[in-house]
mmCIF file of C-alpha atoms in Angstrom:
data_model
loop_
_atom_site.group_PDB
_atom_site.id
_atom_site.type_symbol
_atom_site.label_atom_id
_atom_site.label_comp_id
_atom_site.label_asym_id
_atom_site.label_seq_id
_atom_site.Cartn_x
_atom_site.Cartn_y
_atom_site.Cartn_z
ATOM 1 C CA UNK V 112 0.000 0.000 0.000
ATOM 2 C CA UNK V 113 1.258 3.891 -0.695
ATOM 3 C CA UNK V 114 2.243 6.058 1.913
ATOM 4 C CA UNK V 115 -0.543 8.916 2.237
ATOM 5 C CA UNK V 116 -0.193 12.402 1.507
ATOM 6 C CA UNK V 117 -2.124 14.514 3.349
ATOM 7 C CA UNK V 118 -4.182 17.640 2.205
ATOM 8 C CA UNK V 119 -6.141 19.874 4.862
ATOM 9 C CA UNK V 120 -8.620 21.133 2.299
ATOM 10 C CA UNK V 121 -10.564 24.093 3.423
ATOM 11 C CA UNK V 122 -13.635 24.554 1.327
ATOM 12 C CA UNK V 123 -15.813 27.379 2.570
ATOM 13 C CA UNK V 124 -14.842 30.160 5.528
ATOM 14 C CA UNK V 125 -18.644 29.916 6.190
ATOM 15 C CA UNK V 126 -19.193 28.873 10.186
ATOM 16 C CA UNK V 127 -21.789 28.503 12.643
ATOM 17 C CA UNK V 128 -19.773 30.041 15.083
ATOM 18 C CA UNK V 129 -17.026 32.535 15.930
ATOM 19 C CA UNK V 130 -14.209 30.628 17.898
ATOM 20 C CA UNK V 131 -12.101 33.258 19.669
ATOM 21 C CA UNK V 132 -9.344 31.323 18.600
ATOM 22 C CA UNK V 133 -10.047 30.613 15.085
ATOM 23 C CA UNK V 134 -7.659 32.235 12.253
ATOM 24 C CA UNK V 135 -10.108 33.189 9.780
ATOM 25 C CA UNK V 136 -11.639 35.157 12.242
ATOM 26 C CA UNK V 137 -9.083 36.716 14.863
ATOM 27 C CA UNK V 138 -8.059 39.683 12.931
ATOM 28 C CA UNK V 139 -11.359 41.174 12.428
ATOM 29 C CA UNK V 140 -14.514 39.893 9.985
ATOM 30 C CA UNK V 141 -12.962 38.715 6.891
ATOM 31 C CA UNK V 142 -15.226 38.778 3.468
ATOM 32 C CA UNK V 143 -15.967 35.167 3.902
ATOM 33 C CA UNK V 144 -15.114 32.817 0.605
ATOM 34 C CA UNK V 145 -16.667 29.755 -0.446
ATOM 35 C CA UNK V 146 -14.433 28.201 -3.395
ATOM 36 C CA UNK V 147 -16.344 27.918 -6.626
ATOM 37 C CA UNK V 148 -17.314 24.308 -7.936
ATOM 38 C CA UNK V 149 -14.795 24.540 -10.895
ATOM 39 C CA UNK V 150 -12.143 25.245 -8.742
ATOM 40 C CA UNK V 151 -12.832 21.979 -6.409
ATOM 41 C CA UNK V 152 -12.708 19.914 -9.648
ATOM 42 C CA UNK V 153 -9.751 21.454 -10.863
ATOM 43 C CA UNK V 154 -7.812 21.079 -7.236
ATOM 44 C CA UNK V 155 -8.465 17.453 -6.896
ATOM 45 C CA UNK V 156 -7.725 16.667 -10.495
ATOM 46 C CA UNK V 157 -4.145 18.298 -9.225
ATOM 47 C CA UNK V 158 -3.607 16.660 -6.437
ATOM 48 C CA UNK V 159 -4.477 13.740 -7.895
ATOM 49 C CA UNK V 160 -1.724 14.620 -10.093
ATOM 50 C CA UNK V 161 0.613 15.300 -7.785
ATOM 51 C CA UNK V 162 0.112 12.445 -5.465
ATOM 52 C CA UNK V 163 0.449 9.477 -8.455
ATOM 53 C CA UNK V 164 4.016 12.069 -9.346
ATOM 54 C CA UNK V 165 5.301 11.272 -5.999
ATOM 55 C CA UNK V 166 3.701 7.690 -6.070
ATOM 56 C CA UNK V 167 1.789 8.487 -2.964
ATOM 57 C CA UNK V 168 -2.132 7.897 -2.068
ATOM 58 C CA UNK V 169 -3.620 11.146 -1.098
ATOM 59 C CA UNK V 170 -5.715 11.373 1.754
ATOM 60 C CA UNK V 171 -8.096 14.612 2.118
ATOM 61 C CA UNK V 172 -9.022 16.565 5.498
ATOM 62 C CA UNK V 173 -12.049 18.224 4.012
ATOM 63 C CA UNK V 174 -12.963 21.506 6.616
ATOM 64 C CA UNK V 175 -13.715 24.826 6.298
ATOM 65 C CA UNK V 176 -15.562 26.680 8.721
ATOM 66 C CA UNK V 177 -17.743 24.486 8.192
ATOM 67 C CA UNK V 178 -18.033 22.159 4.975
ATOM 68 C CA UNK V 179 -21.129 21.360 5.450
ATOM 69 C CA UNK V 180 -21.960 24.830 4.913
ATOM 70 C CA UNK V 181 -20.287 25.173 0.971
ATOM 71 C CA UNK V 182 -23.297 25.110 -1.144
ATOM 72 C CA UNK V 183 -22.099 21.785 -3.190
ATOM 73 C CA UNK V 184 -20.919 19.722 0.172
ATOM 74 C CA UNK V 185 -22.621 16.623 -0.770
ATOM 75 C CA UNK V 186 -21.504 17.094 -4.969
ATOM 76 C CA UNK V 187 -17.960 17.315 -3.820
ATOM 77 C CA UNK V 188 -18.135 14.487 -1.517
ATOM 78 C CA UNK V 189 -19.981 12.539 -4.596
ATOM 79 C CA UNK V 190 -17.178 12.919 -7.008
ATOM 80 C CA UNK V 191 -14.106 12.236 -4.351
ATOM 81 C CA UNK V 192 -16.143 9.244 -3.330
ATOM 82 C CA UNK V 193 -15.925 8.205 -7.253
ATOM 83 C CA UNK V 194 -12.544 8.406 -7.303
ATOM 84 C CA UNK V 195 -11.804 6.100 -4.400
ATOM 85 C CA UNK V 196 -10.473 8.692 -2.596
ATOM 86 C CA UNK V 197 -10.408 8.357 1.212
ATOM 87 C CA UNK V 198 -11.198 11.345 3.893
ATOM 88 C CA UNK V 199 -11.910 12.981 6.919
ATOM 89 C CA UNK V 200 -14.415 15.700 7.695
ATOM 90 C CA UNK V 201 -13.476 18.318 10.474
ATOM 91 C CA UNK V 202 -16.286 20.711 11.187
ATOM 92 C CA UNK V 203 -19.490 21.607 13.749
ATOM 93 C CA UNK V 204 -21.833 19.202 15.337
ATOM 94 C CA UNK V 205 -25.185 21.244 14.548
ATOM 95 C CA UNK V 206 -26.390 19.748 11.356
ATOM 96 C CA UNK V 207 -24.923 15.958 12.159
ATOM 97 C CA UNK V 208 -28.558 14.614 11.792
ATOM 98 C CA UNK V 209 -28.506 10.572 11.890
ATOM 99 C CA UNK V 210 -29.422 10.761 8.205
ATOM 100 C CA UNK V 211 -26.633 13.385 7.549
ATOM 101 C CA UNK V 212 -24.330 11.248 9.111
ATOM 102 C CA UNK V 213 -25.319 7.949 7.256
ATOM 103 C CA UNK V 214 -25.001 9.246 3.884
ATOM 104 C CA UNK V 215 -21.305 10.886 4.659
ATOM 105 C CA UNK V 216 -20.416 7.514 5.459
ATOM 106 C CA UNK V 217 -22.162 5.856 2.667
ATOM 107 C CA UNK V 218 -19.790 7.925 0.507
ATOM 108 C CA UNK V 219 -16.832 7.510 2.010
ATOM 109 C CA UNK V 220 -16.190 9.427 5.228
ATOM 110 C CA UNK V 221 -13.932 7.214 7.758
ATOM 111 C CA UNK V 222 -13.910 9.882 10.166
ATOM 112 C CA UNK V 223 -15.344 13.043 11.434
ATOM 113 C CA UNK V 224 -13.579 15.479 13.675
ATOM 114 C CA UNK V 225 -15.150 17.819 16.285
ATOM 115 C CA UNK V 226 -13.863 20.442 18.811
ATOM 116 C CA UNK V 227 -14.008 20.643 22.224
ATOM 117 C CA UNK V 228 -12.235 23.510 24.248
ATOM 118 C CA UNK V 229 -12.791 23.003 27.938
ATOM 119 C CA UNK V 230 -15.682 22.340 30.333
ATOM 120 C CA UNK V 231 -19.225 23.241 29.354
ATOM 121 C CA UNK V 232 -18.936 27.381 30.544
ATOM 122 C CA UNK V 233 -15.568 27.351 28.863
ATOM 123 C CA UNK V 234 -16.052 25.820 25.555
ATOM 124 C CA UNK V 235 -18.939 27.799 25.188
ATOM 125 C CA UNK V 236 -17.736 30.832 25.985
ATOM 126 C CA UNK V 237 -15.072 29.860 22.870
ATOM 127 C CA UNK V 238 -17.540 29.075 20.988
ATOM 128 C CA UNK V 239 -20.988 29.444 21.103
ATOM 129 C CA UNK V 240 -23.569 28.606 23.287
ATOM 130 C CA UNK V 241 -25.320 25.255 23.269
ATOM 131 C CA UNK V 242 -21.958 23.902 21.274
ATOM 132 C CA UNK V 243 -20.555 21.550 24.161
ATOM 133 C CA UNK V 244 -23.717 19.419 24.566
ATOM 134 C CA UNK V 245 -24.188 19.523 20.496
ATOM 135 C CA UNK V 246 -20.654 18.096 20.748
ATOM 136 C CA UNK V 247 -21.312 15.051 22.913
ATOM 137 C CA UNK V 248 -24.329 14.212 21.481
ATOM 138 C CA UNK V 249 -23.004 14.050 18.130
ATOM 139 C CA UNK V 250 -20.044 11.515 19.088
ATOM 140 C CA UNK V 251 -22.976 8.540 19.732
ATOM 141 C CA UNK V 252 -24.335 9.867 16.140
ATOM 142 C CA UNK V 253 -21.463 9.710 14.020
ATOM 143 C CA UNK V 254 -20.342 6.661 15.623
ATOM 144 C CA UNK V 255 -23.708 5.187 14.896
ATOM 145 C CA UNK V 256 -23.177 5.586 11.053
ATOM 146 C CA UNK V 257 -20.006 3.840 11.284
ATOM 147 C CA UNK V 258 -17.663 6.790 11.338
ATOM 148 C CA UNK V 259 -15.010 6.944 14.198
ATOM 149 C CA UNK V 260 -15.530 10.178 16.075
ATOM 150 C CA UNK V 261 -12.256 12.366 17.005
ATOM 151 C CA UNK V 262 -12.407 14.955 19.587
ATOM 152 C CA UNK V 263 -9.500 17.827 18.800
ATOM 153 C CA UNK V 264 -8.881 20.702 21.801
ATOM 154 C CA UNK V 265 -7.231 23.545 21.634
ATOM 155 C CA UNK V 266 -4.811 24.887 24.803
ATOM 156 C CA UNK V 267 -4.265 27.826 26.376
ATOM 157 C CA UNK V 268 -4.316 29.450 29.761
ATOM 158 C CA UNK V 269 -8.097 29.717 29.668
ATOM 159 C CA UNK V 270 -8.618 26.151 29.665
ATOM 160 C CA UNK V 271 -5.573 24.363 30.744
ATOM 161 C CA UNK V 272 -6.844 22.895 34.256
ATOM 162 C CA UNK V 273 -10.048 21.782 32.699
ATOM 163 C CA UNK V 274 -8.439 19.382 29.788
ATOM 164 C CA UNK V 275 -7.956 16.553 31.901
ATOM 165 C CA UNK V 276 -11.013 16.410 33.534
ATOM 166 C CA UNK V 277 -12.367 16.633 29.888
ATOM 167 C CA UNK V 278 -10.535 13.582 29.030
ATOM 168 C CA UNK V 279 -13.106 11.980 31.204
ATOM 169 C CA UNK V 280 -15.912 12.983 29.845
ATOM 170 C CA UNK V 281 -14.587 12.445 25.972
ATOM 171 C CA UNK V 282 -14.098 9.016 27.370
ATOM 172 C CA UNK V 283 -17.076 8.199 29.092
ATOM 173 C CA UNK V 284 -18.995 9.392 25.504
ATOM 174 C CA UNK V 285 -16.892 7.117 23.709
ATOM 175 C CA UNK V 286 -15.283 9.453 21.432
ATOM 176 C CA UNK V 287 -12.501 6.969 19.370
ATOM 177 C CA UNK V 288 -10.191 9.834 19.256
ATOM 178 C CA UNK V 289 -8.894 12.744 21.569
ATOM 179 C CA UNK V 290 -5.720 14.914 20.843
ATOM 180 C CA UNK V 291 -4.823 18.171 21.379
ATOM 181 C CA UNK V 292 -2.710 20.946 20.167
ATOM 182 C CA UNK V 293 -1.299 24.621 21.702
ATOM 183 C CA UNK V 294 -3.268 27.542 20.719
ATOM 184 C CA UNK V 295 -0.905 29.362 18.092
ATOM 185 C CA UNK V 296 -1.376 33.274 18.296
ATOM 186 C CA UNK V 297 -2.856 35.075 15.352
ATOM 187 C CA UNK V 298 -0.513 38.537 15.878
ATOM 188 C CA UNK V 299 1.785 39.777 18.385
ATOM 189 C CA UNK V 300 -0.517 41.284 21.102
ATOM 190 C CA UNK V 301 -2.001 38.240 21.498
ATOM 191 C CA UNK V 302 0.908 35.899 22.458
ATOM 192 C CA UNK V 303 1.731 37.779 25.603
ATOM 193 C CA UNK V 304 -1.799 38.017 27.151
ATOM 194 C CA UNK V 305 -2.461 36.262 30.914
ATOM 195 C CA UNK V 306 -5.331 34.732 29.075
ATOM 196 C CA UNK V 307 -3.303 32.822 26.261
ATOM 197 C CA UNK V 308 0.469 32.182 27.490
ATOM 198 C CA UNK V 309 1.400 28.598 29.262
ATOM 199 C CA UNK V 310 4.882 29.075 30.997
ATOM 200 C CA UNK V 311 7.496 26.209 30.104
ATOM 201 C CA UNK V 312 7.274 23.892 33.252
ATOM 202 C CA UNK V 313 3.515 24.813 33.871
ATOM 203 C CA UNK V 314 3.181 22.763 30.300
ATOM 204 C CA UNK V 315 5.185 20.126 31.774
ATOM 205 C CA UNK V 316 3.060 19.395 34.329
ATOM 206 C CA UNK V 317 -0.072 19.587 32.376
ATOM 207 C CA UNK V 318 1.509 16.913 30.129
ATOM 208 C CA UNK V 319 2.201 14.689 33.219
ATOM 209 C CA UNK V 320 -1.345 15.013 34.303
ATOM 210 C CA UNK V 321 -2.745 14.069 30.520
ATOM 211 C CA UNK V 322 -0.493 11.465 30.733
ATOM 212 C CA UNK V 323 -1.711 9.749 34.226
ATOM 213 C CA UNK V 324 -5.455 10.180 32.416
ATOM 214 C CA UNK V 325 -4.220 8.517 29.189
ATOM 215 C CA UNK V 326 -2.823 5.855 31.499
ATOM 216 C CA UNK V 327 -6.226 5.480 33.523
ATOM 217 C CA UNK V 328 -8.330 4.884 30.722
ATOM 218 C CA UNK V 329 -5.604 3.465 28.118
ATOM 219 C CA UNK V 330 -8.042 0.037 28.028
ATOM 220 C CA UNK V 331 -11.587 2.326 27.520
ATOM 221 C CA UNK V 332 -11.061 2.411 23.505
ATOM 222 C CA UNK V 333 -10.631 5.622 23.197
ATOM 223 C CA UNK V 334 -7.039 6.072 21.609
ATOM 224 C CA UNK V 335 -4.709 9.331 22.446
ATOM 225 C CA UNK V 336 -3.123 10.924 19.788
ATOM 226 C CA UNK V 337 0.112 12.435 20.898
ATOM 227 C CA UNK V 338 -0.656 15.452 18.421
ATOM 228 C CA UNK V 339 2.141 17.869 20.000
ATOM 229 C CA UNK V 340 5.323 17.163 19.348
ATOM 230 C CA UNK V 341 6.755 18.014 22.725
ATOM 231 C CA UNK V 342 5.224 15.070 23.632
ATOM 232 C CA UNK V 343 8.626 13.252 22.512
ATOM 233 C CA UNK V 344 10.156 15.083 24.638
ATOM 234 C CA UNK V 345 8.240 14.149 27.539
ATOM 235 C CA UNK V 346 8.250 10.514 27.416
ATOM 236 C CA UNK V 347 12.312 11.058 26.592
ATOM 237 C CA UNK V 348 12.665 12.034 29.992
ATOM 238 C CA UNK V 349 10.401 10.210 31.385
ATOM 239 C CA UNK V 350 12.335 6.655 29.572
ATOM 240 C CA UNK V 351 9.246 5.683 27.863
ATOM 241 C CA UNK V 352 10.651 6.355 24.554
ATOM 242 C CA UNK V 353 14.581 6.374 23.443
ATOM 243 C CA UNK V 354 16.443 7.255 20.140
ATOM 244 C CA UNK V 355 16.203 4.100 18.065
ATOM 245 C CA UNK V 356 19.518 2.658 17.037
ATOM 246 C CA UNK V 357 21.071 2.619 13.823
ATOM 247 C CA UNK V 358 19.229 5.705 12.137
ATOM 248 C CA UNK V 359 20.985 8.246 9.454
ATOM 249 C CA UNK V 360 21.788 11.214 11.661
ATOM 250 C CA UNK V 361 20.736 13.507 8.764
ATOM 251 C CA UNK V 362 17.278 12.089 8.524
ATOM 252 C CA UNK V 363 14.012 13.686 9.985
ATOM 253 C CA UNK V 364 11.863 11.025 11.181
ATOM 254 C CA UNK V 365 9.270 12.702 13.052
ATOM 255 C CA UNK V 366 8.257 15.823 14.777
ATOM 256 C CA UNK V 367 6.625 18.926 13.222
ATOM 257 C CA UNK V 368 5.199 17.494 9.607
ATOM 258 C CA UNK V 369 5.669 21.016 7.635
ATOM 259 C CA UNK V 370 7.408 20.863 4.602
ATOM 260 C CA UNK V 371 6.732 16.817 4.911
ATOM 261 C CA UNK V 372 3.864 15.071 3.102
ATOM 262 C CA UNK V 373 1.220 17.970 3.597
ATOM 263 C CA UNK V 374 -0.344 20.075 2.036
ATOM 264 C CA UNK V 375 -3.002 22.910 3.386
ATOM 265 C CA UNK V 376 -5.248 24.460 0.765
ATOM 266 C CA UNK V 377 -7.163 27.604 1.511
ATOM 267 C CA UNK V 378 -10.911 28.100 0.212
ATOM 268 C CA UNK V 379 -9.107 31.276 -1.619
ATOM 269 C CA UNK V 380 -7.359 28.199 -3.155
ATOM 270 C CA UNK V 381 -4.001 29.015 -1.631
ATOM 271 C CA UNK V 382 -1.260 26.518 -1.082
ATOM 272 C CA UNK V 383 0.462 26.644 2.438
ATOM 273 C CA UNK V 384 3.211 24.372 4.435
ATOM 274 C CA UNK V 385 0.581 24.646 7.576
ATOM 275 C CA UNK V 386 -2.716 26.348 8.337
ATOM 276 C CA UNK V 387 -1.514 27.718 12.010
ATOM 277 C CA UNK V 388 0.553 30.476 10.697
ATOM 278 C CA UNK V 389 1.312 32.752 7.359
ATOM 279 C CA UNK V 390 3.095 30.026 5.193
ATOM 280 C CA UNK V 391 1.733 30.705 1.713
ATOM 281 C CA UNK V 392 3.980 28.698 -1.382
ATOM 282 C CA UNK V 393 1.965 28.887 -4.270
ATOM 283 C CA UNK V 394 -1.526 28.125 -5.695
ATOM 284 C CA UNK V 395 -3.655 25.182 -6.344
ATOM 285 C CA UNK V 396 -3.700 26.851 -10.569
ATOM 286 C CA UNK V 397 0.226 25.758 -10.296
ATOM 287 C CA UNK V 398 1.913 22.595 -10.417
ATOM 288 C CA UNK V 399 1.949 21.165 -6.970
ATOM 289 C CA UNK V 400 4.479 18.359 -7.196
ATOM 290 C CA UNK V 401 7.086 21.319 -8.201
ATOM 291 C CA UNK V 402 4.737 23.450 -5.309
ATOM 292 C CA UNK V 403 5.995 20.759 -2.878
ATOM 293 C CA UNK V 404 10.141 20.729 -4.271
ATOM 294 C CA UNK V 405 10.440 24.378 -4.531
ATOM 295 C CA UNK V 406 12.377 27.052 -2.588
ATOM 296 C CA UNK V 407 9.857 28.230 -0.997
ATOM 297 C CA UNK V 408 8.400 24.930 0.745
ATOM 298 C CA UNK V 409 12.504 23.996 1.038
ATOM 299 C CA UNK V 410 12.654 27.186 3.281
ATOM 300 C CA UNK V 411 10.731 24.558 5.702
ATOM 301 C CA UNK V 412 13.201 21.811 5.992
ATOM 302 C CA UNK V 413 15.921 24.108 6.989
ATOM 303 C CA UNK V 414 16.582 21.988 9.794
ATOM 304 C CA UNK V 415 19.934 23.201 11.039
ATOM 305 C CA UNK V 416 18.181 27.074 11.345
ATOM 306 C CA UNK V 417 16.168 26.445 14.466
ATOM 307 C CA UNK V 418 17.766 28.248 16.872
ATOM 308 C CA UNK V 419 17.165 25.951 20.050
ATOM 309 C CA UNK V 420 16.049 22.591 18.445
ATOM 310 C CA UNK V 421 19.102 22.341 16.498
ATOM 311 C CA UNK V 422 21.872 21.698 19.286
ATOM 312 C CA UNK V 423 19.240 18.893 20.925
ATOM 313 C CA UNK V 424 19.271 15.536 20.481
ATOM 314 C CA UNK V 425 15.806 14.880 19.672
ATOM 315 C CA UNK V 426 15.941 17.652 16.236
ATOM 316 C CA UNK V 427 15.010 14.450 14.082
ATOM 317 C CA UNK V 428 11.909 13.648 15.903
ATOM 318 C CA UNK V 429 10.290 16.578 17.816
ATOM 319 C CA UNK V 430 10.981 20.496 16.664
ATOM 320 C CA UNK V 431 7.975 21.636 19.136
ATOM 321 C CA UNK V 432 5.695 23.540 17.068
ATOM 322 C CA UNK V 433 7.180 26.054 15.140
ATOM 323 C CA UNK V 434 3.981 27.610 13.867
ATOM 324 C CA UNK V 435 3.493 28.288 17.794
ATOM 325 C CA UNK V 436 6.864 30.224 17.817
ATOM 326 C CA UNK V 437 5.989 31.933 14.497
ATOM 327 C CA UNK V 438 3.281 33.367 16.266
ATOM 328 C CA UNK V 439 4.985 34.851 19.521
ATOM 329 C CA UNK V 440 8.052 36.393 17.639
ATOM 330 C CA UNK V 441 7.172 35.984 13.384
ATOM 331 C CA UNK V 442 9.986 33.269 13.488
ATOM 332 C CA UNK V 443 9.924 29.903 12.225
ATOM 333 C CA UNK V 444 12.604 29.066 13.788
ATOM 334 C CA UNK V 445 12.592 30.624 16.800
ATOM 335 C CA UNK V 446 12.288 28.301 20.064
ATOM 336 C CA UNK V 447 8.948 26.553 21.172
ATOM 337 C CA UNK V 448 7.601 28.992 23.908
ATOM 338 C CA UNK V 449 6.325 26.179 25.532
ATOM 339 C CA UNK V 450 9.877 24.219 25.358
ATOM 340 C CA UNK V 451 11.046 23.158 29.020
ATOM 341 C CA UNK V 452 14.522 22.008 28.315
ATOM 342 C CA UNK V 453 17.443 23.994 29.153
ATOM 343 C CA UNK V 454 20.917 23.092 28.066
#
């Protein structure tokens, strides 16, 4: 079987809500896009392209706001379901009727992915009111179709005492999937506000307590994805993971995927190395497979340029996130602000 290559494929800016975190909406009221039917065609006739260039399988994150919302959801999902095309939907839970959900799966859906920011006052406050309950009870409904249900938070200071309690509740719902990354400012002001920044060693410890949870319930089927890549660094100290012998010491083998086997595409139909941060290389009208090889995307795997990760040990597999950086200081390659280690 092919190795996947991903695409985050944002169809429509058109929401149900107004996340106080979301991009498209933190700098103001944007005029909201929905890309045009031609265009959809056009981009997945490319990255067909591209993918069977690179002999890879591509496998599509289809969001938006929320895709549900773009005014030819269910044509698109027709015509990726005809060409055999696997995917994942990542939107809201207010229009997941059971018949909504059984005809995304009958054409093709393996997953859909839903947010969850905190306890009830908290994610709601985020959000929009009524969205945590809408949440929950939309896990049993998508699972009913046959689609796994994955449960993605966002952290900040807000809401970083309540994630672990909300690992019980996720659990006791039977969500399949629960990961969470670091809320990644939107402009300067924001990084350095009580209400956002996590100090170093107060991440830590909010790691160690996820952890003990994960631990508690690691039999209740509910799988953790260890999203953030200072995760590896974690269980390196803690001796539940170790450098594997024997690899290239010039190889990346894990850590922060941009510049590696993704692709985000905006509904303006722009191409970027991630969605958390200004990282535009080209457009979905271009060739994508030269896209993917070209200076701008190489700009990316200018490993040796991080200015912390690149005298430790664990550079190959872990980088933090550098959109997170990007955000605090416009860097790429500035240091996780959430980074612990001190040399």
């Amino acid at each position: 079987m092919k190795e996947y290559f991903a695409f985050q494929w944002h169809i429509t800016d058109y929401c149900d809500q107004r996340c106080k975190h979301c991009y498209i909406f933190a700098e103001g009221h944007p005029t909201l896009v929905e890309t045009p039917w031609e265009r959809l065609v056009s981009t997945l006739a490319n990255i067909e392209r591209m993918a069977d260039k690179m002999n890879r399988a591509p496998y599509l994150y289809i969001t938006g706001g929320d895709p549900i919302l773009h005014s030819r959801f269910w044509d698109l999902l027709e015509l990726v379901h005809s060409h055999g095309i696997p995917f994942t939907l990542m939107g809201n839970p207010f229009h997941l009727t059971p018949e909504v959900c059984q005809r995304m799966h009958a054409l093709g859906c393996q997953k859909y992915q839903l947010s969850l920011d905190g306890l009830r006052d908290t994610h709601d406050r985020f959000r929009k009111h009524g969205s945590f309950d809408a949440t929950l009870a939309a896990i049993k409904t998508i699972r009913d179709a046959g689609m796994r249900c994955a449960i993605m938070s966002t952290v900040s200071a807000t809401n970083i005492d309540e994630l672990p309690d909300l690992i019980d509740i996720i659990v006791e719902h039977h969500a399949d999937i629960f990961a969470f990354g670091r809320y990644c400012p939107t402009s300067e002001d924001k990084a350095h506000k009580e209400t956002w920044h996590i100090e170093p060693q107060q991440y830590r410890k909010f790691l160690d307590r996820c952890w003990q949870k994960f631990e508690q319930h690691k039999d209740s089927g509910t799988t953790f994805n260890l999203k953030d890549h200072l995760w590896t660094l974690y269980l390196y100290e803690q001796g539940l993971w170790k450098i594997p012998d024997g690899l290239d010491k010039d190889t990346i083998y894990d850590g922060c995927n941009c510049g590696n086997c993704h692709f985000t595409i905006s509904a303006e139909g722009r191409l970027m190395a991630c969605r958390r941060f200004d990282s535009y290389v080209g457009t979905v009208n271009e060739d994508m497979c030269d896209v993917f090889h070209g200076a701008k995307m190489n700009a990316y795997r200018e490993h040796e340029r991080f200015e912390k990760c690149a005298k430790c040990e664990l550079l190959r597999f872990c980088r933090g996130c550098p959109a997170v950086a990007f955000g605090y200081i416009h860097s790429f390659y500035a240091p996780d602000p959430q980074c612990w280690k001190v040399f």
